[in-house]
XYZ file of C-alpha atoms in Angstrom:
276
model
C 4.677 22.145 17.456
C 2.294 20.209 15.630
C 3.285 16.466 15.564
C 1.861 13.776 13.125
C 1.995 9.811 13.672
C 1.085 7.324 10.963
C 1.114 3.890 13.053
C 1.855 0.238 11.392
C 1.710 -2.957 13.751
C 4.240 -4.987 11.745
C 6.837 -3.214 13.248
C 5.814 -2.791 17.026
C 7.781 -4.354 19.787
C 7.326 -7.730 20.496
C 5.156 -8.951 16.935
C 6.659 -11.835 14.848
C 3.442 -13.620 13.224
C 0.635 -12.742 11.277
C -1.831 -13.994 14.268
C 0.086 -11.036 16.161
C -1.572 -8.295 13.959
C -4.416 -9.603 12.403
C -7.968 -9.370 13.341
C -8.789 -13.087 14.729
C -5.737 -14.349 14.619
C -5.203 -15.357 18.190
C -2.906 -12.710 19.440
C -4.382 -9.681 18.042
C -5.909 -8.499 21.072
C -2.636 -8.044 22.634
C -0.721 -7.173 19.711
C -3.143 -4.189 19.385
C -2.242 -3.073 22.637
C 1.403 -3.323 22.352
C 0.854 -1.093 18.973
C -0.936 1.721 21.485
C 2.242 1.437 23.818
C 4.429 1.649 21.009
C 2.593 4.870 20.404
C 1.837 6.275 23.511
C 5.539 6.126 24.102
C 6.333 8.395 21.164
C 3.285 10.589 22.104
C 4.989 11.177 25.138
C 7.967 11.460 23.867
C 6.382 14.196 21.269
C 4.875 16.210 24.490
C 7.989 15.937 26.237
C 9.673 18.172 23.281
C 7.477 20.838 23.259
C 4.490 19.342 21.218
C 1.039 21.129 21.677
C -0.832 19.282 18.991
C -0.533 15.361 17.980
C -2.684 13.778 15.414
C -2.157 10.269 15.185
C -3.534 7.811 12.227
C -4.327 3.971 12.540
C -2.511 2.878 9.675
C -3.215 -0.751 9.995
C -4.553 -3.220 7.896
C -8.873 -2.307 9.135
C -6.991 1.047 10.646
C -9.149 -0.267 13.440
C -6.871 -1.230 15.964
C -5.824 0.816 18.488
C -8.647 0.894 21.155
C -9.362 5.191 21.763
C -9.102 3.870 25.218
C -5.506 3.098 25.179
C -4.324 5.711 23.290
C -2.562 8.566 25.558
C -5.040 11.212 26.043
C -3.019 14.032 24.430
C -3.659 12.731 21.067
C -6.462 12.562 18.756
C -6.924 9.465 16.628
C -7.890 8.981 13.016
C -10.065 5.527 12.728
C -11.423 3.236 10.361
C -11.803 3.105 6.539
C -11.734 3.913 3.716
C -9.161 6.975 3.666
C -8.576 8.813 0.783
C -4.670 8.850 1.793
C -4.418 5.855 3.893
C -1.317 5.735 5.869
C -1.127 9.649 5.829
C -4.665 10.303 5.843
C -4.962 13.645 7.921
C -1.184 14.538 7.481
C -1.069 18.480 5.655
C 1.877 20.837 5.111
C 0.894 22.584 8.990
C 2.486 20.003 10.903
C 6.198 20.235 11.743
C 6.942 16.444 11.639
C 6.201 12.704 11.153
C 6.644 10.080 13.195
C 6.440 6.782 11.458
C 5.507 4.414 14.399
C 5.324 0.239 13.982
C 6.956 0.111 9.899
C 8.346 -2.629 8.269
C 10.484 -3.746 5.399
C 9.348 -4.016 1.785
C 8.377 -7.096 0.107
C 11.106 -9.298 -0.658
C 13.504 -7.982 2.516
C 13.775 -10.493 5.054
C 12.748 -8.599 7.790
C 9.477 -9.433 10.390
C 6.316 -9.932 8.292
C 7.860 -7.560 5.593
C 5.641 -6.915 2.538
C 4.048 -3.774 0.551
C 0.880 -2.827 1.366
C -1.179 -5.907 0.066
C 0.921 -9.098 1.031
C 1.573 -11.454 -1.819
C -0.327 -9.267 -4.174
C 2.431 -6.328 -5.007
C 5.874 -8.092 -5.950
C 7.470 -4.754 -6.142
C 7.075 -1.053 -6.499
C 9.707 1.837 -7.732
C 9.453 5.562 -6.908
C 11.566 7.352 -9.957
C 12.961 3.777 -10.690
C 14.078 3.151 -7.710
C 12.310 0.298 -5.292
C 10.248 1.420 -2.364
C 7.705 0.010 0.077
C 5.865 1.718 2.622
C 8.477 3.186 4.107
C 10.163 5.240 1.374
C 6.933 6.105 -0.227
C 5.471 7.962 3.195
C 8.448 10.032 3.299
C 8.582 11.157 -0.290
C 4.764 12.294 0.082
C 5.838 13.489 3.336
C 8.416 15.545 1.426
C 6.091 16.924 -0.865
C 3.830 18.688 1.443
C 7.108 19.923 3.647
C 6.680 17.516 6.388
C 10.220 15.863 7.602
C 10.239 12.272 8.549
C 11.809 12.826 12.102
C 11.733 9.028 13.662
C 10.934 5.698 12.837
C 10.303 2.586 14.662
C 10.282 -1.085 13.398
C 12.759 -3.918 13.414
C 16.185 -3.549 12.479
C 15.769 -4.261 8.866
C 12.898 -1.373 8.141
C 15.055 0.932 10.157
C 17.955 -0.214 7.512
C 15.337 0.878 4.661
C 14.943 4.103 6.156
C 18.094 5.182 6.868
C 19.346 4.160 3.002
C 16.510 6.135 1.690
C 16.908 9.627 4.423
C 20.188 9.305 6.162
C 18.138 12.235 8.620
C 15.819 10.422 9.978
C 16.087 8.863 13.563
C 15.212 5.056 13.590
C 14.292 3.048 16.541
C 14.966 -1.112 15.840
C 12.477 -2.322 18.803
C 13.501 -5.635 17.304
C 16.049 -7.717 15.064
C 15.114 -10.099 12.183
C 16.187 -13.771 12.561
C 13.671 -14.176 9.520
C 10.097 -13.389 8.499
C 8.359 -14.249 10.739
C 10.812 -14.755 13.949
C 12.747 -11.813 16.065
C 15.508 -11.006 18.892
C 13.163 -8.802 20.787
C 14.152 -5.910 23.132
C 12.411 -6.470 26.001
C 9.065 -4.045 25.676
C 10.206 -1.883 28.722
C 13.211 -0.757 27.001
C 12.048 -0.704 23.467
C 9.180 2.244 24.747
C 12.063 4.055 26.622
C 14.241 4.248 23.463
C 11.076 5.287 21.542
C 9.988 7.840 23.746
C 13.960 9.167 24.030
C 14.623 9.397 20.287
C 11.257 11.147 19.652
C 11.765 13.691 22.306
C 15.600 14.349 21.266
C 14.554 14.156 17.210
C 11.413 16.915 17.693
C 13.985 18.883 19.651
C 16.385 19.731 17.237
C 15.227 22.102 14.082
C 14.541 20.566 11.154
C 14.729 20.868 7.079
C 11.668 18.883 5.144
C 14.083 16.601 2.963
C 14.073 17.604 -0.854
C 10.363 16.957 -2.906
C 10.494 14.418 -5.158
C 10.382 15.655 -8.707
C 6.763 16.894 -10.225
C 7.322 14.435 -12.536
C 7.528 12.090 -10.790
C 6.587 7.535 -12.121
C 5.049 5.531 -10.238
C 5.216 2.085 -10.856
C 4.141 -0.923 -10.053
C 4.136 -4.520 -10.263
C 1.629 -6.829 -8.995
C 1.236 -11.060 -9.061
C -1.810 -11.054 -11.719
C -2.117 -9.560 -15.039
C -5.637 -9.312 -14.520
C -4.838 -6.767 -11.921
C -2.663 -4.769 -13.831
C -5.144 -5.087 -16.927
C -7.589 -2.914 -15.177
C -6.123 -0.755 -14.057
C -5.212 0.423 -17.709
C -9.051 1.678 -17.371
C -7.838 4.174 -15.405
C -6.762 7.837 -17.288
C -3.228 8.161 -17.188
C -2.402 4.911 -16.450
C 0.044 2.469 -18.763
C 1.826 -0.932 -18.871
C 5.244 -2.035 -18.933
C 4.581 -5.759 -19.528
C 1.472 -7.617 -18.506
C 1.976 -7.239 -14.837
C 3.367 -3.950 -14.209
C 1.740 -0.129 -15.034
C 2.323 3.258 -14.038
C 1.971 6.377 -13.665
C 2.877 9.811 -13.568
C 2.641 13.352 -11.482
C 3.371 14.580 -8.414
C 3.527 13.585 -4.688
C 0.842 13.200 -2.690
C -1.463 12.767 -6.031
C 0.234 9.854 -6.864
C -0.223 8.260 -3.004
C -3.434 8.629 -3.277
C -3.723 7.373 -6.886
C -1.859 3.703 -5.379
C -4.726 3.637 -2.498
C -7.272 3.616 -5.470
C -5.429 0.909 -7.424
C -5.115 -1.397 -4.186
C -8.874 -0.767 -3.774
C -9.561 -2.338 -7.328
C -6.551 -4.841 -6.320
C -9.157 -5.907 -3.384
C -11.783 -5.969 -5.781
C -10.728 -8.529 -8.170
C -8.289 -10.805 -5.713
C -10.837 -10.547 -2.318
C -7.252 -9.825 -0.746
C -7.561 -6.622 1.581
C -4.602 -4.308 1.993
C -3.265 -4.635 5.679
C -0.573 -2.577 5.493
């Protein structure tokens, strides 16, 4: 069994603020080490159901966060940046799950520190016409290469997003939304004991990849500045709905990785990096 994990930190046990998960901000040092228990918890969890091989991906923000040091040493690591496929950089059709470790909500969801990919910079984003963050838009491009979404972790409002985009996947709340940036946290003992039980019972069970999304698939997206969105029109293939929104069209992963390069030029023109 070949296990991937693509890990967030918005969604880890015990994170409210943005000084929890970014670098500098005064409680990054330990929020990056809660995000490696959060992990190491469903590595174990992964090893404990059978799993011989487990690739896990720093999806964060720098995707520098988890020290190699902390991580449990069954699993390999993917570090750093740029990556052609960001959040799912290293994920291919040969491995018989995901594990979507530390997610949050979309923007506009009042869950902990919810947002898509670039803060204040996306307003919104629609797979098919129908709105998606992070979290719906791994598991379609999951879908597409045959790789089920088996369990998620985050507070109680991304496991809500989840669950009303794949009703199959098992989600982990490791803490409950009193707002944006405030939680009821489960104390970090038994958050890591639920993770590492719902992994190992999830990767234990067979499982069907959830249906592809269609080839022809639109992508679209709309962002706070027009001169964003102007652009990206430079770009083959893409078009505008109004000054602030384009899109685009094709299949799953392609259009993932199209979205990283249109955050990159995003970063380019606003000096706002995507952290995920």
């Amino acid at each position: 069994m070949r296990i991937y994990i693509s890990a967030d930190m918005e969604g880890v046990t015990g994170l409210v603020d943005a000084d929890d998960v970014q670098p500098g901000g005064r409680d990054y040092e330990r929020g990056r080490l809660m995000m490696a228990e959060d992990v190491n918890a469903a590595v174990r969890g992964a090893l404990a159901a059978g799993a011989i091989d487990i690739t896990v991906n720093d999806a964060h923000g720098p995707m520098r966060n988890i020290l190699p040091e902390s991580l449990h040493p069954a699993a390999r690591l993917i570090r750093g940046k740029p990556k052609h496929m960001g959040m799912l950089e290293g994920l291919t059709p040969d491995h018989d799950a995901m594990l979507c470790v530390g997610y949050h909500s979309r923007a506009g969801a009042l869950g902990v520190l919810s947002h898509s990919f670039m803060g204040h910079e996306i307003e919104d984003i629609w797979l098919n016409g129908r709105c998606v963050g992070e979290i719906a838009l791994a598991q379609a491009a999951a879908a597409a290469l045959g790789v089920p979404v088996a369990v998620l972790t985050g507070d109680d409002r991304a496991c809500e997003e989840m669950t009303e985009w794949d009703t199959s996947v098992t989600t982990v709340p490791v803490k409950y939304a009193r707002d944006r940036f405030a939680a009821d946290l489960r104390p970090a003992d038994e958050a890591r004991e639920a993770i590492e039980e719902a992994v190992t019972a999830a990767l234990s069970v067979d499982r069907t990849p959830a249906a592809p999304p269609p080839a022809d698939s639109t992508l679209t997206v709309r962002w706070q500045s027009s001169s964003v969105a102007s652009t990206l029109l430079g770009i083959p293939g893409v078009t505008a709905t109004d000054t602030r929104t384009v899109q685009a069209q094709g299949t799953l992963p392609a259009l993932y990785r199209l979205f990283g390069v249109w955050m990159r030029v995003a970063t380019s023109l606003t000096n706002q990096a995507p952290y995920c």
